[in-house]
Each structure stands twice: as structure tokens, then as C-alpha cells.
Short mmCIF file of C-alpha atoms in Angstrom, two decimals:
data_model
loop_
_atom_site.label_atom_id
_atom_site.label_comp_id
_atom_site.label_asym_id
_atom_site.label_seq_id
_atom_site.Cartn_x
_atom_site.Cartn_y
_atom_site.Cartn_z
CA MET T 1 0.00 0.00 0.00
CA PHE T 2 2.87 2.38 0.75
CA ASP T 3 4.33 1.81 -2.73
CA GLU T 4 0.89 2.42 -4.27
CA LEU T 5 0.51 5.69 -2.37
CA LEU T 6 3.96 6.77 -3.49
CA LYS T 7 2.98 5.93 -7.07
CA VAL T 8 -0.14 8.11 -6.76
CA VAL T 9 1.97 10.97 -5.39
CA LYS T 10 4.37 10.75 -8.33
CA THR T 11 1.49 10.57 -10.83
CA LEU T 12 -0.24 13.63 -9.38
CA ARG T 13 2.98 15.60 -9.32
CA ARG T 14 3.60 14.73 -12.97
CA ARG T 15 0.11 15.02 -14.47
CA CYS T 16 -2.11 17.30 -12.30
CA PRO T 17 -1.80 21.04 -13.16
CA TRP T 18 -2.43 22.07 -9.54
CA ASP T 19 0.04 19.57 -8.07
CA ARG T 20 2.71 20.55 -10.59
CA LYS T 21 2.50 24.18 -9.40
CA GLN T 22 3.18 23.37 -5.76
CA THR T 23 6.45 24.33 -4.05
CA LYS T 24 7.85 23.75 -0.61
CA ASP T 25 6.64 27.24 0.35
CA SER T 26 3.07 26.58 -0.81
CA ILE T 27 2.99 23.22 0.99
CA ARG T 28 4.09 24.62 4.36
CA PRO T 29 0.67 26.06 5.36
CA LEU T 30 -1.07 22.95 4.01
CA LEU T 31 1.14 20.70 6.14
CA LEU T 32 0.51 22.81 9.24
CA ASN T 33 -3.22 22.65 8.59
CA GLU T 34 -3.09 18.84 8.32
CA VAL T 35 -1.17 18.62 11.60
CA PHE T 36 -3.83 20.63 13.40
CA GLU T 37 -6.66 18.62 11.81
CA LEU T 38 -4.99 15.38 12.91
CA ASP T 39 -4.45 16.83 16.37
CA GLU T 40 -8.14 17.70 16.64
CA ALA T 41 -9.18 14.21 15.55
CA LEU T 42 -6.83 12.67 18.13
CA ARG T 43 -8.15 14.96 20.83
CA LYS T 44 -11.74 13.99 20.02
CA ARG T 45 -10.74 10.28 19.90
CA ASN T 46 -12.71 9.86 16.67
CA LYS T 47 -11.21 6.72 15.08
CA GLN T 48 -12.65 7.35 11.63
CA ALA T 49 -11.45 10.97 11.61
CA ILE T 50 -8.03 9.91 12.95
CA ALA T 51 -7.59 7.38 10.14
CA GLU T 52 -8.63 9.93 7.51
CA GLU T 53 -6.48 12.77 8.85
CA LEU T 54 -3.48 10.49 9.37
CA GLY T 55 -3.80 9.44 5.72
CA ASP T 56 -3.89 13.10 4.61
CA TYR T 57 -0.84 13.84 6.76
CA LEU T 58 1.14 10.92 5.35
CA PHE T 59 0.18 11.85 1.80
CA LEU T 60 1.27 15.45 2.22
CA GLY T 61 4.58 14.35 3.75
CA LEU T 62 5.28 12.14 0.75
CA PHE T 63 4.12 14.85 -1.62
CA LEU T 64 6.57 17.30 -0.01
CA ALA T 65 9.31 14.71 -0.45
CA GLU T 66 8.44 14.49 -4.15
CA VAL T 67 8.57 18.28 -4.47
CA LEU T 68 11.95 18.37 -2.71
CA ARG T 69 13.27 15.71 -5.08
CA ASP T 70 13.43 18.44 -7.71
CA GLU T 71 15.87 20.25 -5.40
CA GLY T 72 18.11 17.23 -5.01
CA ILE T 73 16.69 15.94 -1.71
CA LYS T 74 15.90 12.28 -2.33
CA LEU T 75 13.34 10.35 -0.25
CA LYS T 76 15.66 7.34 -0.12
CA GLU T 77 18.39 9.44 1.46
CA VAL T 78 15.92 11.06 3.88
CA LEU T 79 14.72 7.63 5.06
CA LYS T 80 18.30 6.35 5.34
CA MET T 81 19.29 9.35 7.46
CA THR T 82 16.22 8.97 9.70
CA ILE T 83 16.77 5.24 10.23
CA GLY T 84 20.42 5.83 11.11
CA LYS T 85 19.53 8.59 13.57
CA LEU T 86 16.88 6.50 15.32
CA LYS T 87 19.19 3.52 15.69
CA LYS T 88 21.99 5.70 17.04
CA ARG T 89 19.68 7.31 19.60
CA HIS T 90 18.34 3.95 20.79
CA PRO T 91 21.55 2.17 21.85
CA HIS T 92 19.53 0.13 24.36
CA ILE T 93 17.83 -1.50 21.35
CA TYR T 94 20.54 -1.44 18.68
CA GLY T 95 23.56 -1.51 20.98
CA ASP T 96 24.74 -2.80 24.35
CA VAL T 97 23.45 0.03 26.59
CA LYS T 98 21.23 -1.05 29.48
CA VAL T 99 18.28 1.05 30.69
CA LYS T 100 15.69 0.52 33.41
CA SER T 101 13.16 3.27 32.68
CA ALA T 102 11.82 5.71 30.10
CA ASP T 103 13.65 8.53 31.93
CA GLU T 104 16.96 6.77 31.33
CA VAL T 105 16.09 6.51 27.64
CA LEU T 106 15.53 10.28 27.53
CA ARG T 107 18.77 11.01 29.38
CA ASN T 108 20.69 8.86 26.90
CA TRP T 109 18.90 10.65 24.06
CA GLU T 110 20.02 14.05 25.37
CA ARG T 111 23.58 12.80 25.99
CA ILE T 112 23.86 11.55 22.41
CA LYS T 113 22.60 14.89 21.09
CA ASP T 114 25.25 16.69 23.16
CA GLU T 115 27.95 14.39 21.78
CA ASN T 116 26.85 15.41 18.30
CA GLY T 117 27.71 19.03 19.03
CA ARG T 118 24.46 20.48 20.35
CA GLY T 119 25.08 23.75 22.17
CA SER T 120 21.94 23.79 24.33
CA ILE T 121 19.27 21.36 25.40
CA LEU T 122 16.73 23.89 24.15
CA GLU T 123 18.07 23.83 20.59
CA GLY T 124 15.62 22.62 17.97
CA ILE T 125 12.42 23.80 19.67
CA PRO T 126 10.42 25.44 16.85
CA SER T 127 9.67 29.12 17.43
CA ALA T 128 6.45 28.70 15.42
CA LEU T 129 4.92 26.31 17.96
CA PRO T 130 1.77 27.51 19.75
CA ALA T 131 2.95 29.30 22.90
CA LEU T 132 1.53 26.77 25.38
CA GLN T 133 3.09 23.82 23.55
CA GLN T 134 6.38 25.66 23.29
CA ALA T 135 6.43 26.41 27.03
CA GLN T 136 5.59 22.81 27.91
CA LEU T 137 8.33 21.48 25.61
CA ILE T 138 10.90 23.87 27.07
CA GLN T 139 10.00 22.73 30.58
CA GLU T 140 10.12 19.06 29.57
CA ARG T 141 13.59 19.49 28.08
CA CYS T 142 14.78 21.09 31.32
CA ARG T 143 13.27 18.23 33.31
CA ARG T 144 15.44 15.75 31.43
CA VAL T 145 18.58 17.27 32.97
CA GLY T 146 17.08 17.60 36.46
CA PHE T 147 16.12 21.30 36.36
CA ASP T 148 12.56 20.95 37.62
CA TRP T 149 10.23 21.22 40.60
CA LYS T 150 9.92 18.08 42.72
CA ASN T 151 6.12 17.81 42.80
CA PRO T 152 2.87 19.56 41.78
CA ASP T 153 2.50 21.22 45.20
CA GLU T 154 5.73 23.15 44.67
CA VAL T 155 4.54 24.31 41.27
CA LEU T 156 1.17 25.31 42.68
CA SER T 157 2.98 27.47 45.24
CA LYS T 158 4.84 29.09 42.35
CA VAL T 159 1.54 29.78 40.57
CA GLU T 160 0.19 31.42 43.73
CA GLU T 161 3.38 33.49 44.01
CA GLU T 162 2.99 34.69 40.41
CA ILE T 163 -0.63 35.66 41.11
CA ARG T 164 0.49 37.73 44.10
CA GLU T 165 3.14 39.46 42.00
CA LEU T 166 0.58 40.23 39.29
CA LYS T 167 -1.77 41.72 41.89
CA VAL T 168 1.05 43.98 43.09
CA GLU T 169 1.73 45.19 39.56
CA THR T 170 -1.95 45.84 38.77
CA LYS T 171 -2.22 48.00 41.92
CA LYS T 172 0.91 49.92 40.94
CA ALA T 173 -0.52 50.36 37.43
CA GLN T 174 -3.43 52.53 38.58
CA GLY T 175 -2.79 55.87 36.93
CA ARG T 176 0.69 54.85 35.77
CA GLY T 177 2.22 53.41 32.62
CA ARG T 178 3.28 49.95 33.80
CA ARG T 179 2.06 48.01 30.77
CA LYS T 180 5.42 46.28 30.25
CA GLN T 181 5.56 45.00 33.84
CA ILE T 182 2.00 43.68 33.72
CA VAL T 183 2.62 41.84 30.44
CA GLU T 184 5.74 40.28 31.95
CA GLU T 185 3.92 39.14 35.09
CA VAL T 186 1.03 37.69 33.07
CA GLY T 187 3.58 35.78 30.99
CA ASP T 188 5.25 34.43 34.14
CA LEU T 189 1.86 33.33 35.48
CA LEU T 190 0.96 31.52 32.26
CA PHE T 191 4.36 29.82 32.19
CA ALA T 192 3.89 28.64 35.78
CA VAL T 193 0.39 27.31 34.99
CA VAL T 194 1.80 25.36 32.04
CA ASN T 195 4.39 23.92 34.40
CA LEU T 196 1.61 22.83 36.73
CA CYS T 197 -0.18 21.16 33.81
CA ARG T 198 2.98 19.25 32.97
CA HIS T 199 3.40 18.01 36.54
CA LEU T 200 -0.22 16.85 36.53
CA ASN T 201 0.30 15.05 33.18
CA VAL T 202 -2.11 17.46 31.47
CA ASP T 203 -1.57 18.77 27.94
CA ALA T 204 -1.81 22.54 28.47
CA GLU T 205 -2.77 23.29 24.86
CA GLY T 206 -5.47 20.62 24.82
CA ALA T 207 -6.81 21.61 28.22
CA LEU T 208 -7.22 25.24 27.16
CA LYS T 209 -8.85 24.24 23.88
CA ASN T 210 -11.32 22.05 25.75
CA ALA T 211 -12.06 24.87 28.18
CA SER T 212 -12.60 27.30 25.30
CA LEU T 213 -14.96 24.88 23.55
CA LYS T 214 -16.89 24.29 26.76
CA PHE T 215 -17.20 28.01 27.41
CA GLY T 216 -18.29 28.63 23.83
CA LYS T 217 -21.04 26.01 23.95
CA ARG T 218 -22.39 27.35 27.23
CA PHE T 219 -22.29 30.94 26.02
CA GLN T 220 -24.19 29.99 22.87
CA GLN T 221 -26.88 28.44 25.08
CA VAL T 222 -27.09 31.71 27.00
CA GLU T 223 -27.50 33.55 23.70
CA LYS T 224 -30.28 31.17 22.63
CA GLU T 225 -32.08 31.65 25.95
CA PHE T 226 -32.29 35.41 25.57
CA ASP T 227 -33.01 35.10 21.86
CA ARG T 228 -36.10 33.06 22.77
CA GLN T 229 -37.10 35.92 25.03
CA GLY T 230 -36.68 38.36 22.15
CA ARG T 231 -33.85 40.19 23.93
CA LYS T 232 -30.41 41.22 22.68
CA MET T 233 -27.41 40.13 24.75
CA GLY T 234 -25.89 43.61 24.80
CA GLU T 235 -29.02 44.95 26.49
CA VAL T 236 -29.28 42.26 29.19
CA PRO T 237 -27.86 43.11 32.67
CA ILE T 238 -24.88 40.99 33.66
CA GLU T 239 -26.78 39.77 36.73
CA GLU T 240 -29.42 38.13 34.52
CA MET T 241 -26.77 36.62 32.28
CA GLU T 242 -25.06 35.13 35.33
CA VAL T 243 -28.30 33.51 36.54
CA VAL T 244 -28.80 31.82 33.16
CA TRP T 245 -25.13 30.90 32.95
CA GLN T 246 -25.19 29.16 36.33
CA ARG T 247 -28.34 27.28 35.39
CA ILE T 248 -26.76 26.02 32.16
CA LYS T 249 -23.53 25.20 33.99
CA LYS T 250 -25.37 22.93 36.44
CA LYS T 251 -26.76 20.92 33.54
CA GLY T 252 -23.20 19.96 32.63
#
């Protein structure tokens, strides 16, 4: 099946006017879109959607490889390089290194990267990542070398500390231009909350998306309630909105 898919990719690239026009620059946004669509399917645990989106993702990856072939980057060489890298970074499978846990595997992985000339453990983290995912990945990388809080309670204390610092800055900001300080403190608070998510084995990006979806669904129900009453949301007192909100919230 893989060979058949690769044959389809080559045929489209050769014969389809739209596919012939594509470049690595035009494929970049398409690839990002497929990643997010696959992520959404995985988050919803929809098996049919996962299979479909995974297929689209694999196709686009192979299509990009076909486009890059015109620039001298051959799929065979890409696969050879990837296989070699994976084997080298798994010496406990393809060598004589002994490990007892997943953490030891990660430590070996980081050690091998350092031996290959990496300057920092944070190298290679894409700047284009969504901010929450980027923060969580940075923190995870630091954890691998022991730079981390010991438990969730310590992180929760840090979150509370950041909230206190933000409160101090907001009080100072009354009548003064302290925008920069407030932005910095909000950033520190968000970073600490992401750290708490990580310690609780929660995907920060996914958790916030779920919370946003939940809020959106409840708010739309509030809108429908006042629409049935023939009233516009902007003209309804907040106290009435809150009563309806709490009623909808109790329903789950």
C-alpha cells in the first residue's frame, strides 16, 4: 500500500496542473493545517477521523518529499538518514546500553545529542509552535537534565506566588504606565500554569482548547435563551446573564 501511495503521489505531481505548481513554500501552510486537523481528531478520539487525517498527513509528507526531489533531496536518502539517527539514539535496542526506565532513555537521548555538538538542550524547539506547547516542551527538556520542581504542590505554590506578583503590579498600574511589567507578570503566570499542567500530566494546549470549547457552547446556550425571550445580549444586565449561565452550567 505504501508503494501504491507513493505511485499516486508521483502521478499527481507529474500530471495534475495544480500539483505541478506546488512548491515547498506553498505546501508549508497545508502541512501545518493537516497537523492541526490530525491533532483535533486525536483529541476527540474519533477513530474514523483519525484514520482519515493520518492518511492526509502521510500523503502530504510524501508529496513534499516528491517536491523536494526536484531540489536534489531524495526520499531514499531522507529515510536512510532517519533510520540511522533512530538507531543511534536507541543504543539500548541497537547496541549494548542497558536502561531501566523511560527517563533513562531520555537522558541517553540528550547525551547523544550533546555528543553530536548540540550547544543547548533547548536547541531545535520550533519558534512557530503555539505558545503553550512551546512552554511545555521547554520545561520538559529542562526536566530531562534535572532542572525541575519536585512535585505539583511546589509548582502550585509558584503559581500562587505569580498571582500575588501580578496583583502587586496591577495595583501599581493605577494611573501609571506599567504596561510592560503587567505583560511580563502575566507571561510568568501563564508559564507557571503550564508547568503545573505538565506536573499533573495534562496537555496545556489541549486543556485550554477544551475549556474554550466548553465556554463557547455554554455561552451559545445563554445567547439562545435570551433570543427566545426576544432580547439582545448587549441589552441584558450581567446579573441576569449570570443567573442563566449558572443554570446552564449545572446541567453539565
